[in-house]
XYZ file of C-alpha atoms in Angstrom:
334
model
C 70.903 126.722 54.000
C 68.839 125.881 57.163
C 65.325 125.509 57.558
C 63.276 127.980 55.797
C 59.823 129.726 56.857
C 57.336 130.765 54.285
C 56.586 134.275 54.601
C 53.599 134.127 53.576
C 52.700 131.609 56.750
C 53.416 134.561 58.836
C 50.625 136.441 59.817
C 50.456 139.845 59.373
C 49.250 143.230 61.106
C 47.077 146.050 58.892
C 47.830 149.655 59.403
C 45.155 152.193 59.604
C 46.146 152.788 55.431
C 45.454 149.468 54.475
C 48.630 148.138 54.236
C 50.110 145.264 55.861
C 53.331 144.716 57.900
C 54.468 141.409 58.954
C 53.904 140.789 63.046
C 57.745 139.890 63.837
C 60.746 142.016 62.628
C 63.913 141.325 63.870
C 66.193 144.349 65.699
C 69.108 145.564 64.704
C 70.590 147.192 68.492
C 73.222 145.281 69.322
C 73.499 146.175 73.037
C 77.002 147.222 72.828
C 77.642 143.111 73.328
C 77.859 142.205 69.400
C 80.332 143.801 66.463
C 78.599 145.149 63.224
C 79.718 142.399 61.476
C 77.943 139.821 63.670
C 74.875 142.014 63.398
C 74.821 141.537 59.793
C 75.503 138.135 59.616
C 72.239 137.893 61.909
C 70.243 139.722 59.626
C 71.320 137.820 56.699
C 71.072 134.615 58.370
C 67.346 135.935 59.315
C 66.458 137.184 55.779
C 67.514 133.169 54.332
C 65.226 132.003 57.458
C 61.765 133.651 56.397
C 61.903 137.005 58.160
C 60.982 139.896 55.963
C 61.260 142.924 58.150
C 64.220 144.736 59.640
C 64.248 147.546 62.427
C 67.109 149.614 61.804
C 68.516 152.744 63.392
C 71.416 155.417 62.149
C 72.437 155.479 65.917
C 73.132 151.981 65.861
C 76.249 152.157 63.752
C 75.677 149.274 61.948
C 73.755 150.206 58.436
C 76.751 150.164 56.355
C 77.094 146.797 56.931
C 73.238 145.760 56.624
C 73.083 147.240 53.754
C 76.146 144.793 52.092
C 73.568 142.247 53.214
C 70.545 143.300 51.681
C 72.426 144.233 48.278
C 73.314 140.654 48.462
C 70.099 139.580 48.933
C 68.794 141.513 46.141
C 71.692 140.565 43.760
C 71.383 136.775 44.352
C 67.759 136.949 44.211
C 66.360 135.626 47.372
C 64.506 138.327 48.296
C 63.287 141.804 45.849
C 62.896 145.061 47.876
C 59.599 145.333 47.584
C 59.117 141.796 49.837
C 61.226 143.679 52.794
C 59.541 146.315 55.069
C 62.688 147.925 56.505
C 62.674 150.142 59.061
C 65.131 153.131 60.564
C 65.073 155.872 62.738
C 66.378 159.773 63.004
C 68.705 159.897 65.966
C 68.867 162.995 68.121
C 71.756 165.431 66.555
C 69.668 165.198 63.393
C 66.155 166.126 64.242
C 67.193 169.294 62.243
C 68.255 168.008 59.023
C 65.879 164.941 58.840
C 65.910 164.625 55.315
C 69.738 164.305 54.827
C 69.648 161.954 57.543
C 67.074 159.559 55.684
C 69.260 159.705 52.417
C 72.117 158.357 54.673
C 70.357 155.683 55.784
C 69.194 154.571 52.750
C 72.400 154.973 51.001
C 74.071 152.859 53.705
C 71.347 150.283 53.819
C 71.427 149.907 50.011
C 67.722 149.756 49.867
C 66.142 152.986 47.509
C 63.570 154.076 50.454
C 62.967 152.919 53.514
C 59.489 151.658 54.393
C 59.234 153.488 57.938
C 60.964 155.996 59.360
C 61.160 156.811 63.143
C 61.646 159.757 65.695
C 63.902 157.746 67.577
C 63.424 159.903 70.813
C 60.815 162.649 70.961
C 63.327 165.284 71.887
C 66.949 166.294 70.355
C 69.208 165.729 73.221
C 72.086 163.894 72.096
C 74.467 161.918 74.052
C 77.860 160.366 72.921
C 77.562 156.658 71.698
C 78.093 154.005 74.952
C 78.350 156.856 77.171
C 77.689 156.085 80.813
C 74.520 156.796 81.805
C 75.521 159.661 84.390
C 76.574 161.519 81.512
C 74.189 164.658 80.845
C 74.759 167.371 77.637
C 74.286 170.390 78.803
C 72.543 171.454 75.431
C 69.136 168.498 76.685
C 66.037 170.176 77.388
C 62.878 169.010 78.178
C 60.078 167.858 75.172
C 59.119 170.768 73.357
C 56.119 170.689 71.350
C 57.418 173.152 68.433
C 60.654 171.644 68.193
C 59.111 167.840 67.470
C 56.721 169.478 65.037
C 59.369 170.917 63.047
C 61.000 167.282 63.095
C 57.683 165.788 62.537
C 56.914 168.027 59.406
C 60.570 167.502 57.540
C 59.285 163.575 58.280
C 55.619 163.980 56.463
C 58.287 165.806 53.418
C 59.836 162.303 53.243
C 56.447 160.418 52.535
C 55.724 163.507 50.057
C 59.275 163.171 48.475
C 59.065 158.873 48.462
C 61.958 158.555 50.336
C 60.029 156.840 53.113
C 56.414 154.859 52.836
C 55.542 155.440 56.417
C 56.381 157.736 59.461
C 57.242 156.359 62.566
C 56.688 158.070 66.631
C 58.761 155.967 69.329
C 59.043 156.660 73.424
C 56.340 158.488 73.481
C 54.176 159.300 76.535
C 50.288 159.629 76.146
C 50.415 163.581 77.568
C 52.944 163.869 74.106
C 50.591 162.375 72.545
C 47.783 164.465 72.989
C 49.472 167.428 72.150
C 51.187 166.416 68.833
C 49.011 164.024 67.313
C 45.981 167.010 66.373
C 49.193 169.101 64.688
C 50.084 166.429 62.253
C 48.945 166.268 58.404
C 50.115 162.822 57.696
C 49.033 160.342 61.042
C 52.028 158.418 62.105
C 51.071 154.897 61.457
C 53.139 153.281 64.303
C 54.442 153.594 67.492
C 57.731 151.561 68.921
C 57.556 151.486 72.453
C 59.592 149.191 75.163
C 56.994 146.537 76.152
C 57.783 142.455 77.627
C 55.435 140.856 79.821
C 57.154 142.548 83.154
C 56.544 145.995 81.399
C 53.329 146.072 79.327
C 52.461 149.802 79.198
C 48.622 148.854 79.016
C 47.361 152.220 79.310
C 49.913 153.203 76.504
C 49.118 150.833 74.199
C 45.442 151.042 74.374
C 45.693 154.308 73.655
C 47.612 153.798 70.919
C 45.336 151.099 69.491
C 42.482 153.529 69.804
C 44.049 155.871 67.862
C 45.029 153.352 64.850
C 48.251 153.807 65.803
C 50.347 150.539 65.479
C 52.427 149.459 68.540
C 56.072 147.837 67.822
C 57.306 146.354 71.098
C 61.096 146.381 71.536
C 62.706 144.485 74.099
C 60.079 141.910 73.927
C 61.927 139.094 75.980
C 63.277 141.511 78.214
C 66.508 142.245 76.812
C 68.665 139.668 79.483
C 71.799 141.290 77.413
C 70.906 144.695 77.130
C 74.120 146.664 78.110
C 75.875 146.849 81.501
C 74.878 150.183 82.051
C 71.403 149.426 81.172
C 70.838 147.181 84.617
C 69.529 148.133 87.868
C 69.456 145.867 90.689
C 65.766 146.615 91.244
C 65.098 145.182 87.218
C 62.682 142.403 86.886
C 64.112 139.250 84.792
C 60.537 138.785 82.869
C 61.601 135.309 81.558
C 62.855 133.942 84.980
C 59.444 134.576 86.235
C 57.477 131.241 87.473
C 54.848 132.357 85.800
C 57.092 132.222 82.114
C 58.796 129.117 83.248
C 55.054 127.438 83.823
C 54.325 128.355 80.543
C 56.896 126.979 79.032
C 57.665 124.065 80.633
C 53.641 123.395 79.417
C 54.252 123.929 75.930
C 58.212 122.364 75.887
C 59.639 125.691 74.540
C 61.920 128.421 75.852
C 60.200 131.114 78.190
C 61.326 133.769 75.177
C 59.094 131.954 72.942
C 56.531 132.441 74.969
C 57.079 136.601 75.474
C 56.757 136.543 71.323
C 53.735 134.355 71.694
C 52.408 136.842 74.005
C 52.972 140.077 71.648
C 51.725 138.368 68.700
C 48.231 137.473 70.488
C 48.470 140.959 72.102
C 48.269 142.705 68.688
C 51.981 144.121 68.657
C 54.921 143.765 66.355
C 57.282 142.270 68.387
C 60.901 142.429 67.103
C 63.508 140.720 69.380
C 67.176 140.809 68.445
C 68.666 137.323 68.077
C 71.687 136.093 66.041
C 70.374 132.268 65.474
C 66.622 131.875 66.830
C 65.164 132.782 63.857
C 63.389 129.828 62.557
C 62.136 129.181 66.355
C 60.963 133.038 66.755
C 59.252 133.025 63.338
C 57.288 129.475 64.179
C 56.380 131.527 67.291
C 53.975 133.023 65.142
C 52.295 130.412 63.511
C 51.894 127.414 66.022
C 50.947 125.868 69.435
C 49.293 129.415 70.125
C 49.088 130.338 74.239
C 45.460 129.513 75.601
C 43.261 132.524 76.892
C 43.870 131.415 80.310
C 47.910 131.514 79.761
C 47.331 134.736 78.022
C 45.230 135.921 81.338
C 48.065 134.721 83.563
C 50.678 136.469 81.546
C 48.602 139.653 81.659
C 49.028 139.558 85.446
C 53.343 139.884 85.507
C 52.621 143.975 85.046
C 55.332 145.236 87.398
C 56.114 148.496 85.894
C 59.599 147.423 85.299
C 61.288 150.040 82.380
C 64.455 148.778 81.277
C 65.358 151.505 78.848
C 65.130 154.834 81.449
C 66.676 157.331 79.691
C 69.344 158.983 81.830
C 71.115 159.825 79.672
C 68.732 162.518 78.019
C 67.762 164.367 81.053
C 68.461 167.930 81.121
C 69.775 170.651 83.727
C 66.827 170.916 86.602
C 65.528 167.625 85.849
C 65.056 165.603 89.020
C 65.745 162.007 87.889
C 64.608 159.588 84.612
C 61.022 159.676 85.593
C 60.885 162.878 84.265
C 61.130 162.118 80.691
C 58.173 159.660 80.790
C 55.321 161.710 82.196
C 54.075 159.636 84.547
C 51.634 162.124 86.303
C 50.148 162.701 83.456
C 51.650 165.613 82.733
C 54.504 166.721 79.783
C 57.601 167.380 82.552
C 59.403 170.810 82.016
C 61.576 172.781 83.644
């Protein structure tokens, strides 16, 4: 067994409850680049290294085989379930029948309940998996308020029922925001959001923070092997920045390690996929912290550069992937 992290020496973030989270998970998405398999023998290989939470998704097509690895876990002892905070997410044909698509996951992920469970997209429009990203279902249509209130309700029935601890919001737009969050009984208690240091959604996440709303940043180096269809030529490679290489070069370290520096001194849950830099993501988090000035200079690589765009759920009459992201302020409809 390699080198081992205590988690306890891993800091930790507090939810608006009272409860507390630890600040790194690892992800789960395999870009299209990495078999099931491989992804489990990352998260097991992560669970032996210290890390003690897990972002999952059904649309992943991969719990099946995570969950072999945390029934191992639990079987040989390393780990109980109550030490992992696992995470997973309703995908977009389900946002109707929420609750038998929790009890999937968490019969595939071996695990009894789930300790968060996501809206993976705000809306129901559903694409074939590794589609290309021209493809549109004619069936997508724009956010609708009732429709994600009806998901959002079956999802406070989960925390009622115990099948999940906490409930989960992710690509979310502030306008959505505002006209979801005074409709809810039971106050989402985090938000996952795309956010690296090329990409930092400021206005988003402060708005989240004010709220008591927890942001989760995926893609937190950047995501250099996101799928093929995923990259633009206008994309931003956040760690190839000079700014990222000064860093790094200053504190001998690669310029990822300095992205998860950034997120944990932000105030995020970062949770980069990785199949072998565990022990150097988790360590990350608990030494050779980035000065204020680093932190400042950092702050300054904003260059509105969204990896994850969305084609693919835009719906008839929609003019192009800006759409589904509000950016005037504004919930986009027909």
């Amino acid at each position: 067994m390699g080198e081992f992290i205590n988690p306890a020496d891993v800091p930790k973030v507090k939810f608006y409850t009272g409860d507390e989270a630890p600040c790194i998970g690892t992800g789960t998405f395999g870009s299209d680049r990495f078999t099931a398999d491989q992804i489990a023998e990352a998260v097991d290989g992560a669970i032996k290294s210290g890390y003690r939470m897990f972002d999952c998704a059904a649309c992943y097509g991969n719990e099946p085989e995570i969950g072999k690895v945390f029934k191992n876990a639990f079987d040989e002892g390393i780990v109980e379930r109550k030490d992992l905070f696992i995470m997973t997410k309703v995908w977009n044909d389900m946002h109707e029948h929420v609750e038998e698509a929790c009890k999937k996951s968490i019969a595939d992920l071996q695990c009894d309940y789930v300790d968060m469970y996501y809206i993976h997209w705000p809306f129901p429009n559903y694409h074939a998996p590794k589609c290309d990203v021209e493809s549109r279902n004619p069936d997508s249509k724009p956010f609708s308020v009732e429709e994600f209130m009806n998901t959002y309700r079956q999802c406070e029935k989960l925390v009622e029922d115990g099948l999940t601890r906490f409930i989960g919001i992710s690509n979310m737009t502030i306008p959505k925001l505002e006209a979801v969050l005074p409709l809810m009984k039971i106050k989402p208690v985090a938000c996952e959001l795309e956010i690296h240091p090329c990409f930092q959604q400021q206005e988003l996440y402060d708005y989240l923070v004010a709220h008591d709303i927890q942001p989760v940043g995926y893609m937190p180096i950047g995501s250099p092997m996101r799928p093929e269809r995923d990259m633009c030529p206008e994309d931003v490679a956040d760690l190839q920045t000079p700014v990222m290489q000064e860093i790094a070069k200053a504190h001998n370290c690669h310029p990822a390690i300095i992205a998860l520096k950034w997120a944990r001194q932000r105030g995020e849950i970062a949770i980069p996929f990785s199949l072998h830099n565990y022990v150097s993501n988790l360590k990350a988090m608990t030494e050779d912290p980035l000065t204020e000035e680093e932190m400042a200079k950092i702050a300054t690589l904003e260059k509105g550069n969204r990896l994850v765009k969305g084609q693919v759920f835009l719906w008839h009459g929609a003019k192009d992937w800006h759409d589904l992201w509000d950016e005037d302020g504004e919930i986009v409809t027909l």
